[in-house]
mmCIF file of C-alpha atoms in Angstrom:
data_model
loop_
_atom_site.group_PDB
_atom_site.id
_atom_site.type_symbol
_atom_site.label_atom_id
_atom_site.label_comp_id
_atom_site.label_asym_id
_atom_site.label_seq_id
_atom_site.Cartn_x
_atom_site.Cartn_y
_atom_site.Cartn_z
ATOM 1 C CA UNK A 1 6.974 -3.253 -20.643
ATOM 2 C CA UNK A 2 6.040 -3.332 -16.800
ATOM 3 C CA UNK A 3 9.247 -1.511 -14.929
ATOM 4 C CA UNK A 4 9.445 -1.068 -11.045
ATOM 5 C CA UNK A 5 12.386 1.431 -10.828
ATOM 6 C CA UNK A 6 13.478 3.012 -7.556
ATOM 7 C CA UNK A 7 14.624 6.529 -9.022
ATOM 8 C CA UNK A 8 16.196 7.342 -5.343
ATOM 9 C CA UNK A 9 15.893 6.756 -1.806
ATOM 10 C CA UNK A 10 13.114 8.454 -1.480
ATOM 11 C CA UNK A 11 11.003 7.892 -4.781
ATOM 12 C CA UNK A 12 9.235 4.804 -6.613
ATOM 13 C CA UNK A 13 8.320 3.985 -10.190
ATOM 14 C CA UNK A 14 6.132 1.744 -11.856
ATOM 15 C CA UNK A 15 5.334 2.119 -15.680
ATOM 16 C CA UNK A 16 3.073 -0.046 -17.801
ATOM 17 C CA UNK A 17 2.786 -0.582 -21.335
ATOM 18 C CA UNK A 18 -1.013 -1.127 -22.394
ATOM 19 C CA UNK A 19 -1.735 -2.793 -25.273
ATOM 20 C CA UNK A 20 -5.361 -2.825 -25.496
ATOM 21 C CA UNK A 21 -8.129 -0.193 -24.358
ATOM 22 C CA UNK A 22 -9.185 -1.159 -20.697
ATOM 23 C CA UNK A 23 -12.005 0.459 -18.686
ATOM 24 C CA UNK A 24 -10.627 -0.447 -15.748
ATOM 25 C CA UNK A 25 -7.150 1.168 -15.301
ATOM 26 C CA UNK A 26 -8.331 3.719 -12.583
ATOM 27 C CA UNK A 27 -8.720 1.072 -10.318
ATOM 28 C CA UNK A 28 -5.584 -0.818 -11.341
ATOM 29 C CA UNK A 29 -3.631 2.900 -10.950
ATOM 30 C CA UNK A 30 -5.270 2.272 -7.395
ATOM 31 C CA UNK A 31 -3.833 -1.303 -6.734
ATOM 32 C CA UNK A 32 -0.634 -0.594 -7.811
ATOM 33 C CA UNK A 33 0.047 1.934 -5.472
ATOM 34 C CA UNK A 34 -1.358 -0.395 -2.678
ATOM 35 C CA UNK A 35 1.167 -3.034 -3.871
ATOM 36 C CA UNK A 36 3.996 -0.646 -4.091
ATOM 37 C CA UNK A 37 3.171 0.294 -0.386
ATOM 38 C CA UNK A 38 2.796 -3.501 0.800
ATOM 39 C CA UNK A 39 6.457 -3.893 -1.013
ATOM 40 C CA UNK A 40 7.941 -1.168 0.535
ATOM 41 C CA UNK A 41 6.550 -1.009 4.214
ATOM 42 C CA UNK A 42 6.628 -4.076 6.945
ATOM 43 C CA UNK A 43 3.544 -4.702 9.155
ATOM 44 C CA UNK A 44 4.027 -2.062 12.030
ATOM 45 C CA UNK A 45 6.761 -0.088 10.675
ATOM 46 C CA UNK A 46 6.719 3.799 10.648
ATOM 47 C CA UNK A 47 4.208 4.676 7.551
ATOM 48 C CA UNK A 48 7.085 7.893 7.022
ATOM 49 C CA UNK A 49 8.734 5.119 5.661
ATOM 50 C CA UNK A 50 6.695 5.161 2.368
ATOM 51 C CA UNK A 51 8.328 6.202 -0.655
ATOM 52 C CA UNK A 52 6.482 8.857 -3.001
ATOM 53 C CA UNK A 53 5.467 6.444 -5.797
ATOM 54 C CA UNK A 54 4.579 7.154 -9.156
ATOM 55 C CA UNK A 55 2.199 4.909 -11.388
ATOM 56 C CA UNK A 56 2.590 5.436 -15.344
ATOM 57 C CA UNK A 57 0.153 4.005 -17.878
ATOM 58 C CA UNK A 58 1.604 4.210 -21.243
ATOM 59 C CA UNK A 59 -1.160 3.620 -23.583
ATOM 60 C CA UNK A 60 -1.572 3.940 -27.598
ATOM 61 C CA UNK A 61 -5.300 5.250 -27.290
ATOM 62 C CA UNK A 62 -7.163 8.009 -25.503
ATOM 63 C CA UNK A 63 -8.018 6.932 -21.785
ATOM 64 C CA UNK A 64 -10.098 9.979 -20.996
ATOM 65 C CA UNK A 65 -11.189 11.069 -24.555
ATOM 66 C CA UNK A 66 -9.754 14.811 -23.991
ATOM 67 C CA UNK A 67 -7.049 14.711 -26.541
ATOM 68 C CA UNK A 68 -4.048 15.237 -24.175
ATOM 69 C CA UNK A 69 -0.566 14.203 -24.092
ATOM 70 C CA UNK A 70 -0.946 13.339 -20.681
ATOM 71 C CA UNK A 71 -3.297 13.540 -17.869
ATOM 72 C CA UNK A 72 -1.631 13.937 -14.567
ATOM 73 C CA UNK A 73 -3.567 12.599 -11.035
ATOM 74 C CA UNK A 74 -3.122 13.349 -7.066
ATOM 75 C CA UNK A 75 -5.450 13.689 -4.256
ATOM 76 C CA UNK A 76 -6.986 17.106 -3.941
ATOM 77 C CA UNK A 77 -10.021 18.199 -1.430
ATOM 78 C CA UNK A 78 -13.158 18.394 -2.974
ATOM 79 C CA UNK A 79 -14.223 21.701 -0.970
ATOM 80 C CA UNK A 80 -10.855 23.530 -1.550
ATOM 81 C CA UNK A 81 -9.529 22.345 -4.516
ATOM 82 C CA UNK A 82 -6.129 24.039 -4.011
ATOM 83 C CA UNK A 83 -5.954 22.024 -0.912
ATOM 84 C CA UNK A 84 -3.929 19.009 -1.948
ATOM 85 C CA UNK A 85 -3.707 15.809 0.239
ATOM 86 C CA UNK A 86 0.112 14.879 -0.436
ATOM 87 C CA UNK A 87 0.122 11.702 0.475
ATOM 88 C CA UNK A 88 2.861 11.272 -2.515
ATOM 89 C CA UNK A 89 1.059 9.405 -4.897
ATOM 90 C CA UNK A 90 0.723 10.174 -8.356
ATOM 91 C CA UNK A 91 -0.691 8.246 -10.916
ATOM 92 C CA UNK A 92 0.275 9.657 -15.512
ATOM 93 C CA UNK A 93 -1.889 8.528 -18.326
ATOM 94 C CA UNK A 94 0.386 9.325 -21.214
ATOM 95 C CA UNK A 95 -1.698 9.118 -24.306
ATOM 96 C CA UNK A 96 0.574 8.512 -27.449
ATOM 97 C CA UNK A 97 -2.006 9.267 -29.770
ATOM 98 C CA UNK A 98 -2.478 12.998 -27.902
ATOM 99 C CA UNK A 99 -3.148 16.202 -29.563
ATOM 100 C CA UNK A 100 -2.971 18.685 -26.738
ATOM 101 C CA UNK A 101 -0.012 19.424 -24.139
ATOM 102 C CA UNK A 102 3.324 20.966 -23.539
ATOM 103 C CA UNK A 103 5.351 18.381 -24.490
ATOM 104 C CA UNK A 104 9.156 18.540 -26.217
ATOM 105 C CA UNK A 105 9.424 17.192 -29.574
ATOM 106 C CA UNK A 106 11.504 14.184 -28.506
ATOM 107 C CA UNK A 107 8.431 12.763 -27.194
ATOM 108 C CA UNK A 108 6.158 13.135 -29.752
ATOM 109 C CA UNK A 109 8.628 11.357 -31.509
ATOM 110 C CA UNK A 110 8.450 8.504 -29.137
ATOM 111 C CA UNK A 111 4.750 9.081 -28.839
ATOM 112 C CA UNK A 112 5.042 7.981 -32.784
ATOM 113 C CA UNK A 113 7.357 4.967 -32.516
ATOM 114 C CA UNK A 114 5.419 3.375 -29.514
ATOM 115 C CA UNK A 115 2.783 4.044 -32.191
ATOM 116 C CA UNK A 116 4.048 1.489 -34.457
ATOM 117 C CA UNK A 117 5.594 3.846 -36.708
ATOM 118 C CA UNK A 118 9.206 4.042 -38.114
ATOM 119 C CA UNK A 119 12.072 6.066 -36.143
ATOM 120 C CA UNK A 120 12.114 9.952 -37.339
ATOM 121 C CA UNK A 121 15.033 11.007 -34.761
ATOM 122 C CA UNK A 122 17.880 10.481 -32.892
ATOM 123 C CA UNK A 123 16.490 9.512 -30.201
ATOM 124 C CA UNK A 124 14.270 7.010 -31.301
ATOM 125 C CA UNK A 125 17.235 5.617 -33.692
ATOM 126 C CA UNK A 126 18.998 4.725 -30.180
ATOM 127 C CA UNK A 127 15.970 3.130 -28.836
ATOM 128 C CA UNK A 128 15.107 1.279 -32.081
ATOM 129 C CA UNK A 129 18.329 -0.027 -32.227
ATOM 130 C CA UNK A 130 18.404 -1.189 -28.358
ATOM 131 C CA UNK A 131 15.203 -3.054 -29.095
ATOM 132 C CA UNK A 132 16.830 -4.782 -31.926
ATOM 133 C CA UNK A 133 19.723 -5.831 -30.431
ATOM 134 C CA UNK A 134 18.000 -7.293 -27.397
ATOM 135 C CA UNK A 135 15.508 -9.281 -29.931
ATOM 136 C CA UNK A 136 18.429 -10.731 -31.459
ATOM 137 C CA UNK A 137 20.608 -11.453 -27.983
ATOM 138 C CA UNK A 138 20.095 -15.521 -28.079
ATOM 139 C CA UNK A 139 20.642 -15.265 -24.155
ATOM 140 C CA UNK A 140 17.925 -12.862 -23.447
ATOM 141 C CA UNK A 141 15.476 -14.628 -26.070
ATOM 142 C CA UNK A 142 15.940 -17.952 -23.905
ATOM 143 C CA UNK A 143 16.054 -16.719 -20.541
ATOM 144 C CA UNK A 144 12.529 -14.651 -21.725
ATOM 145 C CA UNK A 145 11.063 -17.782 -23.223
ATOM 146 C CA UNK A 146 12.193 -19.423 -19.924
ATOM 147 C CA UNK A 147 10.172 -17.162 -17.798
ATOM 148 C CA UNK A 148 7.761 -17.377 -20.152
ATOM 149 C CA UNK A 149 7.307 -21.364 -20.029
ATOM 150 C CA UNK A 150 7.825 -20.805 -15.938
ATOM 151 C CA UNK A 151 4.113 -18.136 -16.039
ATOM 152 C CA UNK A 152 2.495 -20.789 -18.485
ATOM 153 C CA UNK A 153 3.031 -23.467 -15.673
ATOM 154 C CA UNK A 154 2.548 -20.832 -12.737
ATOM 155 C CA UNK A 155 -0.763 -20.553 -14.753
ATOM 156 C CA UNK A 156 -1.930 -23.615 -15.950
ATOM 157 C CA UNK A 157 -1.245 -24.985 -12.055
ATOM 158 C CA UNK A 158 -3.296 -22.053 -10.570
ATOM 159 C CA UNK A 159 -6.541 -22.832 -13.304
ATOM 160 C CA UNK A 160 -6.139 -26.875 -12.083
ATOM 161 C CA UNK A 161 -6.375 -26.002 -8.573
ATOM 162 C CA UNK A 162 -9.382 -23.481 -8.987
ATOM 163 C CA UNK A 163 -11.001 -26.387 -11.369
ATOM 164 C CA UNK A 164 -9.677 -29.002 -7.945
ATOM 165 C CA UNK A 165 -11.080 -26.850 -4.940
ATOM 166 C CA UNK A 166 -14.682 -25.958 -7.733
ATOM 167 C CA UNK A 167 -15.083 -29.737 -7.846
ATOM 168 C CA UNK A 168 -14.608 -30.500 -4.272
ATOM 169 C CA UNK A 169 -16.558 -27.066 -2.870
ATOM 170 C CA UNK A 170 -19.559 -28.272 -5.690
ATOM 171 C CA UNK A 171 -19.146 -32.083 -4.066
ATOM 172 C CA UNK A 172 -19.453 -30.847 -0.444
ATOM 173 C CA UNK A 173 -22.277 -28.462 -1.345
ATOM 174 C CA UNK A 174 -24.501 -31.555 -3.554
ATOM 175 C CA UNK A 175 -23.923 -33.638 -0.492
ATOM 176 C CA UNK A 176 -25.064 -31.001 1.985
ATOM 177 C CA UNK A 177 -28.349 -30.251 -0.180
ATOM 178 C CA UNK A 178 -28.584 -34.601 -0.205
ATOM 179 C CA UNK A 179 -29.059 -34.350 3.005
ATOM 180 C CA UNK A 180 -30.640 -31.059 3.698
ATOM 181 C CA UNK A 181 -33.470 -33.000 1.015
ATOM 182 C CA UNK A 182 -33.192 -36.112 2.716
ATOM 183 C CA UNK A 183 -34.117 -34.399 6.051
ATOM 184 C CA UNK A 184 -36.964 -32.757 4.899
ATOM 185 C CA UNK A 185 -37.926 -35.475 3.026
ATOM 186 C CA UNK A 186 -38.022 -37.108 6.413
ATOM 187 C CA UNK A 187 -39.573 -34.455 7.859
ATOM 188 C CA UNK A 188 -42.750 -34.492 5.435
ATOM 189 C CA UNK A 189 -43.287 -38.275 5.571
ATOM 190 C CA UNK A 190 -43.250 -38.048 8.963
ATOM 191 C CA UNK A 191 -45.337 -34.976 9.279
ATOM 192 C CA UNK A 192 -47.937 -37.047 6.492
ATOM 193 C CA UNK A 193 -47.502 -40.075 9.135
ATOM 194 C CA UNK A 194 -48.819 -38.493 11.622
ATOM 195 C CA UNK A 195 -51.668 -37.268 9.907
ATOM 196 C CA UNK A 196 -52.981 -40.202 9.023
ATOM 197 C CA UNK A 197 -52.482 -41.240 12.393
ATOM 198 C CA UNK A 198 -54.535 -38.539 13.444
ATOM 199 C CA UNK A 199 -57.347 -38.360 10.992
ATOM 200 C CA UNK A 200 -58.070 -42.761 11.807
#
């Protein structure tokens, strides 16, 4: 699940699904806010023109190890802590396996199903059942194994022209070294030349 939603004119969403523990997803909070930013604003425009943007991890394990439902980021000053920066970001861990937070029971009870566990509610009956029927929609299973086959390629083209431009940079760099050798190669026998030159 990776949504970009524009909620309104004036605000920006981008939720992620993780499905394994990464270390890194501080930093990745940090790019996607630089990406929403690049999508939103054109070179020289007004920066008032930036949308307050919101970056959601939803991850099934702890990111922070404090037990909590969530963990909720924005920009404060070190020295006066109550002194926020505003700049309208704001990046949400939500931990589904939480212990700790004032959250309503309906999403707990998602918490649970994004868990891997059966529906206990309403509310994750209606969601179950959307998944379900989407699985089973013939059109949406070939358009996503369509755009799957389409990243494959986008993939497999990108890794043949790294392997391409490794072979050609390692090429140009044996032959400079050749001659970089060759040259001081030159250099010594004609340094050892003139020594013996010198010496009868």
């Amino acid at each position: 699940l990776d949504l970009y939603v524009e909620g309104d004119s004036t605000t920006v969403y981008n939720i992620e699904l993780q499905g394994t523990t990464h270390s890194n997803l501080p930093k990745r909070s940090r790019y996607y806010h630089g990406m929403i930013d690049l999508n939103i604003l054109e070179k020289g425009e007004n920066y008032n023109k930036l949308k307050r943007s919101y970056v959601i991890f939803i991850c099934p394990f702890d990111p922070f190890q404090e037990e909590q439902y969530i963990y909720t980021f924005v920009k404060r000053c070190e020295e006066v802590p109550e002194l926020k920066l505003n700049d309208e970001t704001v990046t949400i861990f939500i931990n589904t396996t939480g212990k700790y937070g004032d959250v309503s029971d309906e999403f707990k009870e998602l918490a649970d199903y994004i868990n891997g566990n059966k529906p206990s509610g309403q509310y994750t009956r209606e969601i179950d059942k959307a998944v379900n029927d989407i699985k089973n929609d013939k059109k949406w299973r070939r358009d996503y194994m369509t755009l799957q086959m389409m990243l494959n390629e986008a993939k497999e083209d990108a890794y043949n022209k790294g392997v391409e431009s490794g072979i050609e940079q390692g090429i140009e760099r044996g032959i400079e070294r050749g001659i970089e050798q060759g040259m001081e190669r030159g250099i010594e026998q004609g340094m050892e030349k003139q020594l013996l030159i010198t010496v009868f």
